[in-house]
Amino acid sequence: MVGGNNWDDLRYLLAVARHGSLSAAARVLGVNHSTVLRRVTALEQAMGAQLFDKLPGGYALTAAGEEMHRVAQKMEEDLTAANRLLSGRDTQIRGSLRVTTVDILTLYILPRHIAAFRRIHPDLRVDLMAAEASLSLTRREADVAIRATNRPPENLVGRAVSGLAFAVYGAACLLGQGPEAEDFDRHPWVGLDESFDHTNLARWMKRTVPASAIGYRVNSVAGLVEAVRAGVGLGLLPCGVVDRDPAFRRIGAPVPEADAKLWLLTHEDLRHMGRVRAFLDFMADALSRERDLLEGRCRTAA
């Protein structure tokens, strides 16, 4: 049996198993490297078995570690389910709310709406976390997710509040005037790296733009926006971010193959929590009112 601090001990095992190293686990847990090593060692001594093999590529669970890992995961699931159920009864709009979304929404779309939301609910702190990979709402890493996707996770509930259109843009200073400015072949391109290969944006680029034309690649859509702004090349950008910015010039209509939906999502057990409900309702209204912009119908005159 694990000692008196059962769950606290097992948290360290889960973190190392998930992230593959002591240092990565330490960052996630907010402790130092030596604390993780000490707690894992203490757990191994308490269990009388080695739980991890230290390999050149990191830490790997042993057979005994796999057994303990299954126990730890079950405990985590039970605790988080209980926490969600209890939290879901909370109707007060105060405390903190954890929201995960992508970088373009964090930088260009959500700040003005969160400012308006906070004026109505000043006792609620919003913790906004930008991450291309979704944080887990099941494990309460976040309470709400705002995602641009056509396939929201099946284990979450929510609604699509708008489309999110993409079109080809260049910097106004790069394109100049005249019909030749809209010739794709006359300009270099900015692309996304291989971490986006699963997206509609990357698939359209591969079908449309020769690899030899791409002179610069980035690993975020926000980085893509700023590279195009600087005149590095053309790029496929979200209309809702750049259509009202005179630094950009759109070439043609939105690209249907790159369209996504903007989803507001939460976990079933949290949907009736006061602060979650208040935030979702406010953002649904705010983003719905911006549909013309987000869906590419507010084009700035060239």
PDB file of C-alpha atoms in Angstrom:
ATOM      1  CA  MET A   1       0.000   0.000   0.000  1.00  0.00           C
ATOM      2  CA  VAL A   2       1.047   3.594  -0.649  1.00  0.00           C
ATOM      3  CA  GLY A   3       1.593   5.653   2.488  1.00  0.00           C
ATOM      4  CA  GLY A   4      -0.651   8.306   4.006  1.00  0.00           C
ATOM      5  CA  ASN A   5      -0.258  10.832   1.200  1.00  0.00           C
ATOM      6  CA  ASN A   6      -1.620   8.414  -1.417  1.00  0.00           C
ATOM      7  CA  TRP A   7      -2.854  10.820  -4.059  1.00  0.00           C
ATOM      8  CA  ASP A   8      -0.050  13.334  -3.600  1.00  0.00           C
ATOM      9  CA  ASP A   9       2.503  10.563  -4.204  1.00  0.00           C
ATOM     10  CA  LEU A  10       0.697   9.272  -7.270  1.00  0.00           C
ATOM     11  CA  ARG A  11       0.519  12.731  -8.860  1.00  0.00           C
ATOM     12  CA  TYR A  12       4.279  12.570  -9.311  1.00  0.00           C
ATOM     13  CA  LEU A  13       4.115   9.152 -10.941  1.00  0.00           C
ATOM     14  CA  LEU A  14       1.432  10.386 -13.371  1.00  0.00           C
ATOM     15  CA  ALA A  15       3.393  13.495 -14.283  1.00  0.00           C
ATOM     16  CA  VAL A  16       6.617  11.622 -15.027  1.00  0.00           C
ATOM     17  CA  ALA A  17       4.738   8.937 -16.981  1.00  0.00           C
ATOM     18  CA  ARG A  18       2.919  11.562 -19.077  1.00  0.00           C
ATOM     19  CA  HIS A  19       5.850  13.827 -19.802  1.00  0.00           C
ATOM     20  CA  GLY A  20       8.729  11.336 -19.895  1.00  0.00           C
ATOM     21  CA  SER A  21      11.240  13.218 -17.750  1.00  0.00           C
ATOM     22  CA  LEU A  22      11.720  14.610 -14.273  1.00  0.00           C
ATOM     23  CA  SER A  23      12.303  18.142 -15.529  1.00  0.00           C
ATOM     24  CA  ALA A  24       9.136  18.207 -17.648  1.00  0.00           C
ATOM     25  CA  ALA A  25       7.112  16.778 -14.756  1.00  0.00           C
ATOM     26  CA  ALA A  26       8.598  19.395 -12.430  1.00  0.00           C
ATOM     27  CA  ARG A  27       7.501  22.234 -14.737  1.00  0.00           C
ATOM     28  CA  VAL A  28       3.951  20.921 -14.887  1.00  0.00           C
ATOM     29  CA  LEU A  29       3.747  20.401 -11.118  1.00  0.00           C
ATOM     30  CA  GLY A  30       5.415  23.712 -10.271  1.00  0.00           C
ATOM     31  CA  VAL A  31       8.216  22.142  -8.236  1.00  0.00           C
ATOM     32  CA  ASN A  32      11.918  21.571  -8.804  1.00  0.00           C
ATOM     33  CA  HIS A  33      13.614  18.556 -10.374  1.00  0.00           C
ATOM     34  CA  SER A  34      14.914  17.185  -7.085  1.00  0.00           C
ATOM     35  CA  THR A  35      11.448  17.203  -5.520  1.00  0.00           C
ATOM     36  CA  VAL A  36      10.086  14.992  -8.287  1.00  0.00           C
ATOM     37  CA  LEU A  37      13.022  12.601  -7.971  1.00  0.00           C
ATOM     38  CA  ARG A  38      12.612  12.430  -4.203  1.00  0.00           C
ATOM     39  CA  ARG A  39       8.878  11.745  -4.387  1.00  0.00           C
ATOM     40  CA  VAL A  40       9.217   9.073  -7.064  1.00  0.00           C
ATOM     41  CA  THR A  41      12.000   7.387  -5.102  1.00  0.00           C
ATOM     42  CA  ALA A  42       9.901   7.482  -1.928  1.00  0.00           C
ATOM     43  CA  LEU A  43       6.980   5.936  -3.790  1.00  0.00           C
ATOM     44  CA  GLU A  44       9.188   3.147  -5.133  1.00  0.00           C
ATOM     45  CA  GLN A  45      10.491   2.450  -1.633  1.00  0.00           C
ATOM     46  CA  ALA A  46       6.961   2.400  -0.210  1.00  0.00           C
ATOM     47  CA  MET A  47       5.826  -0.021  -2.917  1.00  0.00           C
ATOM     48  CA  GLY A  48       8.966  -2.154  -2.750  1.00  0.00           C
ATOM     49  CA  ALA A  49       9.281  -2.092  -6.536  1.00  0.00           C
ATOM     50  CA  GLN A  50      11.021  -0.088  -9.242  1.00  0.00           C
ATOM     51  CA  LEU A  51       8.406   1.936 -11.114  1.00  0.00           C
ATOM     52  CA  PHE A  52      10.545   3.545 -13.826  1.00  0.00           C
ATOM     53  CA  ASP A  53      13.478   2.585 -16.019  1.00  0.00           C
ATOM     54  CA  LYS A  54      15.797   5.492 -16.783  1.00  0.00           C
ATOM     55  CA  LEU A  55      16.527   5.287 -20.509  1.00  0.00           C
ATOM     56  CA  PRO A  56      18.553   7.581 -22.819  1.00  0.00           C
ATOM     57  CA  GLY A  57      15.299   9.091 -24.115  1.00  0.00           C
ATOM     58  CA  GLY A  58      13.737   9.629 -20.679  1.00  0.00           C
ATOM     59  CA  TYR A  59      11.816   7.697 -18.052  1.00  0.00           C
ATOM     60  CA  ALA A  60       9.733   4.635 -19.005  1.00  0.00           C
ATOM     61  CA  LEU A  61       7.340   2.707 -16.765  1.00  0.00           C
ATOM     62  CA  THR A  62       8.328  -0.795 -15.669  1.00  0.00           C
ATOM     63  CA  ALA A  63       5.758  -3.581 -15.461  1.00  0.00           C
ATOM     64  CA  ALA A  64       5.139  -2.676 -11.813  1.00  0.00           C
ATOM     65  CA  GLY A  65       4.964   0.973 -12.824  1.00  0.00           C
ATOM     66  CA  GLU A  66       2.309   0.185 -15.428  1.00  0.00           C
ATOM     67  CA  GLU A  67       0.154  -1.453 -12.746  1.00  0.00           C
ATOM     68  CA  MET A  68       0.553   1.511 -10.423  1.00  0.00           C
ATOM     69  CA  HIS A  69      -0.084   3.886 -13.330  1.00  0.00           C
ATOM     70  CA  ARG A  70      -3.494   2.279 -13.942  1.00  0.00           C
ATOM     71  CA  VAL A  71      -4.371   2.707 -10.263  1.00  0.00           C
ATOM     72  CA  ALA A  72      -3.251   6.347 -10.328  1.00  0.00           C
ATOM     73  CA  GLN A  73      -5.261   7.102 -13.468  1.00  0.00           C
ATOM     74  CA  LYS A  74      -8.409   5.623 -11.900  1.00  0.00           C
ATOM     75  CA  MET A  75      -7.905   7.711  -8.760  1.00  0.00           C
ATOM     76  CA  GLU A  76      -7.388  10.826 -10.875  1.00  0.00           C
ATOM     77  CA  GLU A  77     -10.541  10.171 -12.885  1.00  0.00           C
ATOM     78  CA  ASP A  78     -12.606   9.635  -9.712  1.00  0.00           C
ATOM     79  CA  LEU A  79     -11.262  12.782  -8.052  1.00  0.00           C
ATOM     80  CA  THR A  80     -11.716  15.007 -11.088  1.00  0.00           C
ATOM     81  CA  ALA A  81     -15.238  13.681 -11.691  1.00  0.00           C
ATOM     82  CA  ALA A  82     -16.143  14.471  -8.076  1.00  0.00           C
ATOM     83  CA  ASN A  83     -14.557  17.903  -8.407  1.00  0.00           C
ATOM     84  CA  ARG A  84     -16.513  18.665 -11.580  1.00  0.00           C
ATOM     85  CA  LEU A  85     -19.788  17.620 -10.002  1.00  0.00           C
ATOM     86  CA  LEU A  86     -19.177  19.762  -6.933  1.00  0.00           C
ATOM     87  CA  SER A  87     -17.974  22.701  -9.014  1.00  0.00           C
ATOM     88  CA  GLY A  88     -21.005  22.421 -11.250  1.00  0.00           C
ATOM     89  CA  ARG A  89     -23.228  23.299  -8.288  1.00  0.00           C
ATOM     90  CA  ASP A  90     -21.434  26.612  -7.824  1.00  0.00           C
ATOM     91  CA  THR A  91     -23.663  29.426  -9.122  1.00  0.00           C
ATOM     92  CA  GLN A  92     -21.511  32.345  -7.969  1.00  0.00           C
ATOM     93  CA  ILE A  93     -19.720  34.384 -10.627  1.00  0.00           C
ATOM     94  CA  ARG A  94     -16.443  34.924  -8.830  1.00  0.00           C
ATOM     95  CA  GLY A  95     -13.107  33.237  -8.323  1.00  0.00           C
ATOM     96  CA  SER A  96     -11.245  32.192 -11.471  1.00  0.00           C
ATOM     97  CA  LEU A  97     -12.069  30.676 -14.836  1.00  0.00           C
ATOM     98  CA  ARG A  98      -9.496  28.816 -16.950  1.00  0.00           C
ATOM     99  CA  VAL A  99      -9.936  29.250 -20.692  1.00  0.00           C
ATOM    100  CA  THR A 100      -7.825  27.570 -23.365  1.00  0.00           C
ATOM    101  CA  THR A 101      -7.703  28.751 -26.963  1.00  0.00           C
ATOM    102  CA  VAL A 102      -5.347  29.270 -29.908  1.00  0.00           C
ATOM    103  CA  ASP A 103      -2.867  32.089 -30.351  1.00  0.00           C
ATOM    104  CA  ILE A 104      -4.755  34.126 -32.960  1.00  0.00           C
ATOM    105  CA  LEU A 105      -7.811  34.366 -30.717  1.00  0.00           C
ATOM    106  CA  THR A 106      -5.653  35.141 -27.674  1.00  0.00           C
ATOM    107  CA  LEU A 107      -3.878  38.011 -29.411  1.00  0.00           C
ATOM    108  CA  TYR A 108      -6.347  39.510 -31.849  1.00  0.00           C
ATOM    109  CA  ILE A 109      -9.977  38.599 -31.065  1.00  0.00           C
ATOM    110  CA  LEU A 110     -10.653  37.799 -27.407  1.00  0.00           C
ATOM    111  CA  PRO A 111      -8.959  40.635 -25.438  1.00  0.00           C
ATOM    112  CA  ARG A 112     -11.630  43.239 -26.243  1.00  0.00           C
ATOM    113  CA  HIS A 113     -14.410  40.826 -25.347  1.00  0.00           C
ATOM    114  CA  ILE A 114     -12.757  39.717 -22.110  1.00  0.00           C
ATOM    115  CA  ALA A 115     -12.316  43.374 -21.148  1.00  0.00           C
ATOM    116  CA  ALA A 116     -16.074  43.892 -21.630  1.00  0.00           C
ATOM    117  CA  PHE A 117     -16.866  40.684 -19.726  1.00  0.00           C
ATOM    118  CA  ARG A 118     -14.678  41.745 -16.799  1.00  0.00           C
ATOM    119  CA  ARG A 119     -16.481  45.082 -16.571  1.00  0.00           C
ATOM    120  CA  ILE A 120     -19.680  43.125 -15.909  1.00  0.00           C
ATOM    121  CA  HIS A 121     -18.063  40.510 -13.635  1.00  0.00           C
ATOM    122  CA  PRO A 122     -15.107  42.198 -11.882  1.00  0.00           C
ATOM    123  CA  ASP A 123     -14.897  39.468  -9.202  1.00  0.00           C
ATOM    124  CA  LEU A 124     -14.090  36.767 -11.749  1.00  0.00           C
ATOM    125  CA  ARG A 125     -10.493  36.398 -12.921  1.00  0.00           C
ATOM    126  CA  VAL A 126     -10.031  34.894 -16.385  1.00  0.00           C
ATOM    127  CA  ASP A 127      -6.879  32.812 -16.890  1.00  0.00           C
ATOM    128  CA  LEU A 128      -6.368  32.555 -20.649  1.00  0.00           C
ATOM    129  CA  MET A 129      -3.964  29.875 -21.892  1.00  0.00           C
ATOM    130  CA  ALA A 130      -2.877  29.864 -25.527  1.00  0.00           C
ATOM    131  CA  ALA A 131      -2.140  26.346 -26.771  1.00  0.00           C
ATOM    132  CA  GLU A 132      -2.434  24.817 -30.248  1.00  0.00           C
ATOM    133  CA  ALA A 133      -3.052  21.432 -28.609  1.00  0.00           C
ATOM    134  CA  SER A 134      -6.198  21.367 -26.515  1.00  0.00           C
ATOM    135  CA  LEU A 135      -5.744  21.217 -22.779  1.00  0.00           C
ATOM    136  CA  SER A 136      -7.834  18.580 -21.039  1.00  0.00           C
ATOM    137  CA  LEU A 137     -11.176  19.803 -19.729  1.00  0.00           C
ATOM    138  CA  THR A 138     -11.772  16.316 -18.349  1.00  0.00           C
ATOM    139  CA  ARG A 139      -8.755  16.680 -16.023  1.00  0.00           C
ATOM    140  CA  ARG A 140      -9.746  20.311 -15.249  1.00  0.00           C
ATOM    141  CA  GLU A 141      -6.649  21.768 -16.928  1.00  0.00           C
ATOM    142  CA  ALA A 142      -9.191  24.265 -18.270  1.00  0.00           C
ATOM    143  CA  ASP A 143     -12.892  25.016 -17.725  1.00  0.00           C
ATOM    144  CA  VAL A 144     -13.700  26.356 -21.189  1.00  0.00           C
ATOM    145  CA  ALA A 145     -12.142  25.822 -24.614  1.00  0.00           C
ATOM    146  CA  ILE A 146     -12.572  28.204 -27.553  1.00  0.00           C
ATOM    147  CA  ARG A 147     -11.473  26.356 -30.654  1.00  0.00           C
ATOM    148  CA  ALA A 148     -11.372  26.859 -34.402  1.00  0.00           C
ATOM    149  CA  THR A 149     -12.224  23.406 -35.703  1.00  0.00           C
ATOM    150  CA  ASN A 150     -14.665  21.439 -37.807  1.00  0.00           C
ATOM    151  CA  ARG A 151     -14.432  18.439 -35.452  1.00  0.00           C
ATOM    152  CA  PRO A 152     -14.911  19.367 -31.790  1.00  0.00           C
ATOM    153  CA  PRO A 153     -14.038  16.631 -29.255  1.00  0.00           C
ATOM    154  CA  GLU A 154     -16.951  14.282 -28.652  1.00  0.00           C
ATOM    155  CA  ASN A 155     -16.469  14.336 -24.875  1.00  0.00           C
ATOM    156  CA  LEU A 156     -17.229  18.083 -24.678  1.00  0.00           C
ATOM    157  CA  VAL A 157     -20.455  20.042 -25.049  1.00  0.00           C
ATOM    158  CA  GLY A 158     -20.979  23.429 -26.633  1.00  0.00           C
ATOM    159  CA  ARG A 159     -21.912  25.243 -29.792  1.00  0.00           C
ATOM    160  CA  ALA A 160     -20.469  26.785 -32.915  1.00  0.00           C
ATOM    161  CA  VAL A 161     -21.018  30.547 -32.769  1.00  0.00           C
ATOM    162  CA  SER A 162     -19.460  31.593 -36.074  1.00  0.00           C
ATOM    163  CA  GLY A 163     -17.504  30.463 -39.050  1.00  0.00           C
ATOM    164  CA  LEU A 164     -13.843  31.409 -39.329  1.00  0.00           C
ATOM    165  CA  ALA A 165     -12.836  32.286 -42.889  1.00  0.00           C
ATOM    166  CA  PHE A 166      -9.314  32.390 -44.332  1.00  0.00           C
ATOM    167  CA  ALA A 167      -8.089  34.187 -47.446  1.00  0.00           C
ATOM    168  CA  VAL A 168      -4.777  35.005 -49.114  1.00  0.00           C
ATOM    169  CA  TYR A 169      -3.180  38.253 -47.965  1.00  0.00           C
ATOM    170  CA  GLY A 170      -0.005  40.170 -48.490  1.00  0.00           C
ATOM    171  CA  ALA A 171       1.386  43.303 -46.925  1.00  0.00           C
ATOM    172  CA  ALA A 172       0.102  46.439 -48.637  1.00  0.00           C
ATOM    173  CA  CYS A 173       3.712  47.625 -48.938  1.00  0.00           C
ATOM    174  CA  LEU A 174       4.672  44.387 -50.716  1.00  0.00           C
ATOM    175  CA  LEU A 175       1.819  44.154 -53.188  1.00  0.00           C
ATOM    176  CA  GLY A 176       1.625  47.670 -54.505  1.00  0.00           C
ATOM    177  CA  GLN A 177      -1.132  48.515 -57.015  1.00  0.00           C
ATOM    178  CA  GLY A 178      -2.343  47.049 -60.284  1.00  0.00           C
ATOM    179  CA  PRO A 179      -3.626  43.594 -61.341  1.00  0.00           C
ATOM    180  CA  GLU A 180      -0.129  42.105 -61.329  1.00  0.00           C
ATOM    181  CA  ALA A 181      -0.116  42.484 -57.530  1.00  0.00           C
ATOM    182  CA  GLU A 182      -2.714  39.707 -57.320  1.00  0.00           C
ATOM    183  CA  ASP A 183      -0.642  37.191 -59.273  1.00  0.00           C
ATOM    184  CA  PHE A 184       0.292  34.448 -56.785  1.00  0.00           C
ATOM    185  CA  ASP A 185       3.331  33.454 -58.837  1.00  0.00           C
ATOM    186  CA  ARG A 186       4.955  36.881 -58.535  1.00  0.00           C
ATOM    187  CA  HIS A 187       5.456  36.704 -54.768  1.00  0.00           C
ATOM    188  CA  PRO A 188       7.106  34.472 -52.165  1.00  0.00           C
ATOM    189  CA  TRP A 189       4.954  32.778 -49.537  1.00  0.00           C
ATOM    190  CA  VAL A 190       4.966  32.233 -45.795  1.00  0.00           C
ATOM    191  CA  GLY A 191       3.843  28.789 -44.646  1.00  0.00           C
ATOM    192  CA  LEU A 192       3.180  26.750 -41.513  1.00  0.00           C
ATOM    193  CA  ASP A 193       5.551  24.009 -40.396  1.00  0.00           C
ATOM    194  CA  GLU A 194       4.829  20.271 -40.248  1.00  0.00           C
ATOM    195  CA  SER A 195       3.026  20.539 -36.897  1.00  0.00           C
ATOM    196  CA  PHE A 196       0.078  21.915 -38.915  1.00  0.00           C
ATOM    197  CA  ASP A 197       0.056  19.164 -41.556  1.00  0.00           C
ATOM    198  CA  HIS A 198      -3.265  17.847 -40.225  1.00  0.00           C
ATOM    199  CA  THR A 199      -5.052  21.183 -40.803  1.00  0.00           C
ATOM    200  CA  ASN A 200      -7.083  22.473 -43.734  1.00  0.00           C
ATOM    201  CA  LEU A 201      -4.676  25.415 -44.001  1.00  0.00           C
ATOM    202  CA  ALA A 202      -1.671  23.195 -44.616  1.00  0.00           C
ATOM    203  CA  ARG A 203      -3.544  20.906 -46.997  1.00  0.00           C
ATOM    204  CA  TRP A 204      -4.651  23.872 -49.128  1.00  0.00           C
ATOM    205  CA  MET A 205      -1.097  25.225 -49.199  1.00  0.00           C
ATOM    206  CA  LYS A 206       0.289  21.867 -50.363  1.00  0.00           C
ATOM    207  CA  ARG A 207      -2.270  21.687 -53.177  1.00  0.00           C
ATOM    208  CA  THR A 208      -1.906  25.307 -54.265  1.00  0.00           C
ATOM    209  CA  VAL A 209       1.562  26.677 -53.535  1.00  0.00           C
ATOM    210  CA  PRO A 210       4.779  25.075 -54.820  1.00  0.00           C
ATOM    211  CA  ALA A 211       7.179  24.215 -52.003  1.00  0.00           C
ATOM    212  CA  SER A 212       9.859  26.239 -53.796  1.00  0.00           C
ATOM    213  CA  ALA A 213       7.754  29.399 -53.374  1.00  0.00           C
ATOM    214  CA  ILE A 214       7.704  29.138 -49.574  1.00  0.00           C
ATOM    215  CA  GLY A 215      10.645  31.096 -48.222  1.00  0.00           C
ATOM    216  CA  TYR A 216       9.691  31.170 -44.551  1.00  0.00           C
ATOM    217  CA  ARG A 217       7.776  28.828 -42.227  1.00  0.00           C
ATOM    218  CA  VAL A 218       6.467  29.360 -38.709  1.00  0.00           C
ATOM    219  CA  ASN A 219       4.827  27.161 -36.087  1.00  0.00           C
ATOM    220  CA  SER A 220       1.888  29.404 -35.220  1.00  0.00           C
ATOM    221  CA  VAL A 221      -0.837  31.250 -37.095  1.00  0.00           C
ATOM    222  CA  ALA A 222      -0.034  34.405 -35.125  1.00  0.00           C
ATOM    223  CA  GLY A 223       3.547  34.121 -36.383  1.00  0.00           C
ATOM    224  CA  LEU A 224       2.163  33.750 -39.895  1.00  0.00           C
ATOM    225  CA  VAL A 225       0.108  36.946 -39.513  1.00  0.00           C
ATOM    226  CA  GLU A 226       3.103  38.956 -38.334  1.00  0.00           C
ATOM    227  CA  ALA A 227       5.402  37.593 -41.056  1.00  0.00           C
ATOM    228  CA  VAL A 228       2.925  38.622 -43.741  1.00  0.00           C
ATOM    229  CA  ARG A 229       2.540  42.036 -42.086  1.00  0.00           C
ATOM    230  CA  ALA A 230       6.319  42.496 -42.302  1.00  0.00           C
ATOM    231  CA  GLY A 231       6.308  41.776 -46.036  1.00  0.00           C
ATOM    232  CA  VAL A 232       8.023  38.372 -45.931  1.00  0.00           C
ATOM    233  CA  GLY A 233       5.484  36.965 -48.386  1.00  0.00           C
ATOM    234  CA  LEU A 234       1.868  36.027 -49.027  1.00  0.00           C
ATOM    235  CA  GLY A 235      -0.015  33.912 -46.512  1.00  0.00           C
ATOM    236  CA  LEU A 236      -3.378  32.265 -45.866  1.00  0.00           C
ATOM    237  CA  LEU A 237      -4.705  34.300 -42.929  1.00  0.00           C
ATOM    238  CA  PRO A 238      -7.909  34.541 -40.863  1.00  0.00           C
ATOM    239  CA  CYS A 239     -10.134  37.295 -42.281  1.00  0.00           C
ATOM    240  CA  GLY A 240     -11.414  38.255 -38.837  1.00  0.00           C
ATOM    241  CA  VAL A 241      -7.903  39.128 -37.733  1.00  0.00           C
ATOM    242  CA  VAL A 242      -6.646  41.208 -40.658  1.00  0.00           C
ATOM    243  CA  ASP A 243      -9.536  42.506 -42.768  1.00  0.00           C
ATOM    244  CA  ARG A 244      -9.782  45.751 -40.798  1.00  0.00           C
ATOM    245  CA  ASP A 245      -6.026  46.289 -40.699  1.00  0.00           C
ATOM    246  CA  PRO A 246      -4.787  48.619 -43.474  1.00  0.00           C
ATOM    247  CA  ALA A 247      -1.357  46.966 -43.329  1.00  0.00           C
ATOM    248  CA  PHE A 248      -2.828  43.972 -45.207  1.00  0.00           C
ATOM    249  CA  ARG A 249      -4.310  43.563 -48.657  1.00  0.00           C
ATOM    250  CA  ARG A 250      -6.550  40.620 -49.456  1.00  0.00           C
ATOM    251  CA  ILE A 251      -6.141  38.762 -52.738  1.00  0.00           C
ATOM    252  CA  GLY A 252      -9.445  37.270 -53.807  1.00  0.00           C
ATOM    253  CA  ALA A 253     -12.318  35.757 -51.883  1.00  0.00           C
ATOM    254  CA  PRO A 254     -12.081  33.544 -48.775  1.00  0.00           C
ATOM    255  CA  VAL A 255     -10.846  30.013 -49.472  1.00  0.00           C
ATOM    256  CA  PRO A 256     -13.753  27.604 -48.717  1.00  0.00           C
ATOM    257  CA  GLU A 257     -11.410  24.629 -48.174  1.00  0.00           C
ATOM    258  CA  ALA A 258      -9.768  26.411 -45.230  1.00  0.00           C
ATOM    259  CA  ASP A 259     -12.976  27.371 -43.405  1.00  0.00           C
ATOM    260  CA  ALA A 260     -13.413  26.368 -39.782  1.00  0.00           C
ATOM    261  CA  LYS A 261     -16.077  26.841 -37.122  1.00  0.00           C
ATOM    262  CA  LEU A 262     -15.522  28.769 -33.923  1.00  0.00           C
ATOM    263  CA  TRP A 263     -16.662  26.585 -31.026  1.00  0.00           C
ATOM    264  CA  LEU A 264     -17.318  27.381 -27.365  1.00  0.00           C
ATOM    265  CA  LEU A 265     -16.839  24.157 -25.395  1.00  0.00           C
ATOM    266  CA  THR A 266     -16.921  22.891 -21.843  1.00  0.00           C
ATOM    267  CA  HIS A 267     -17.343  19.620 -19.969  1.00  0.00           C
ATOM    268  CA  GLU A 268     -20.851  18.299 -19.404  1.00  0.00           C
ATOM    269  CA  ASP A 269     -20.405  18.463 -15.618  1.00  0.00           C
ATOM    270  CA  LEU A 270     -19.408  22.156 -15.753  1.00  0.00           C
ATOM    271  CA  ARG A 271     -21.969  23.570 -18.168  1.00  0.00           C
ATOM    272  CA  HIS A 272     -24.273  24.787 -15.373  1.00  0.00           C
ATOM    273  CA  MET A 273     -21.528  26.286 -13.190  1.00  0.00           C
ATOM    274  CA  GLY A 274     -22.346  29.966 -12.748  1.00  0.00           C
ATOM    275  CA  ARG A 275     -19.060  31.397 -13.991  1.00  0.00           C
ATOM    276  CA  VAL A 276     -18.824  28.957 -16.900  1.00  0.00           C
ATOM    277  CA  ARG A 277     -22.394  29.675 -17.999  1.00  0.00           C
ATOM    278  CA  ALA A 278     -21.894  33.441 -17.700  1.00  0.00           C
ATOM    279  CA  PHE A 279     -18.699  33.354 -19.776  1.00  0.00           C
ATOM    280  CA  LEU A 280     -20.103  31.055 -22.464  1.00  0.00           C
ATOM    281  CA  ASP A 281     -23.286  33.116 -22.847  1.00  0.00           C
ATOM    282  CA  PHE A 282     -21.372  36.391 -23.028  1.00  0.00           C
ATOM    283  CA  MET A 283     -18.851  35.105 -25.566  1.00  0.00           C
ATOM    284  CA  ALA A 284     -21.538  33.461 -27.691  1.00  0.00           C
ATOM    285  CA  ASP A 285     -23.309  36.793 -27.993  1.00  0.00           C
ATOM    286  CA  ALA A 286     -20.110  38.816 -28.564  1.00  0.00           C
ATOM    287  CA  LEU A 287     -18.658  36.497 -31.204  1.00  0.00           C
ATOM    288  CA  SER A 288     -21.984  35.992 -32.969  1.00  0.00           C
ATOM    289  CA  ARG A 289     -22.237  39.757 -33.414  1.00  0.00           C
ATOM    290  CA  GLU A 290     -18.854  39.644 -35.177  1.00  0.00           C
ATOM    291  CA  ARG A 291     -19.814  36.955 -37.679  1.00  0.00           C
ATOM    292  CA  ASP A 292     -19.528  39.253 -40.678  1.00  0.00           C
ATOM    293  CA  LEU A 293     -15.946  40.051 -39.708  1.00  0.00           C
ATOM    294  CA  LEU A 294     -14.985  36.497 -38.751  1.00  0.00           C
ATOM    295  CA  GLU A 295     -16.549  35.026 -41.886  1.00  0.00           C
ATOM    296  CA  GLY A 296     -14.805  37.461 -44.228  1.00  0.00           C
ATOM    297  CA  ARG A 297     -17.639  39.826 -45.159  1.00  0.00           C
ATOM    298  CA  CYS A 298     -16.048  43.017 -43.741  1.00  0.00           C
ATOM    299  CA  ARG A 299     -13.373  43.439 -46.375  1.00  0.00           C
ATOM    300  CA  THR A 300     -11.364  46.657 -46.174  1.00  0.00           C
ATOM    301  CA  ALA A 301     -11.219  48.588 -49.412  1.00  0.00           C
ATOM    302  CA  ALA A 302      -7.974  48.006 -51.313  1.00  0.00           C
TER     303      ALA A 302
END
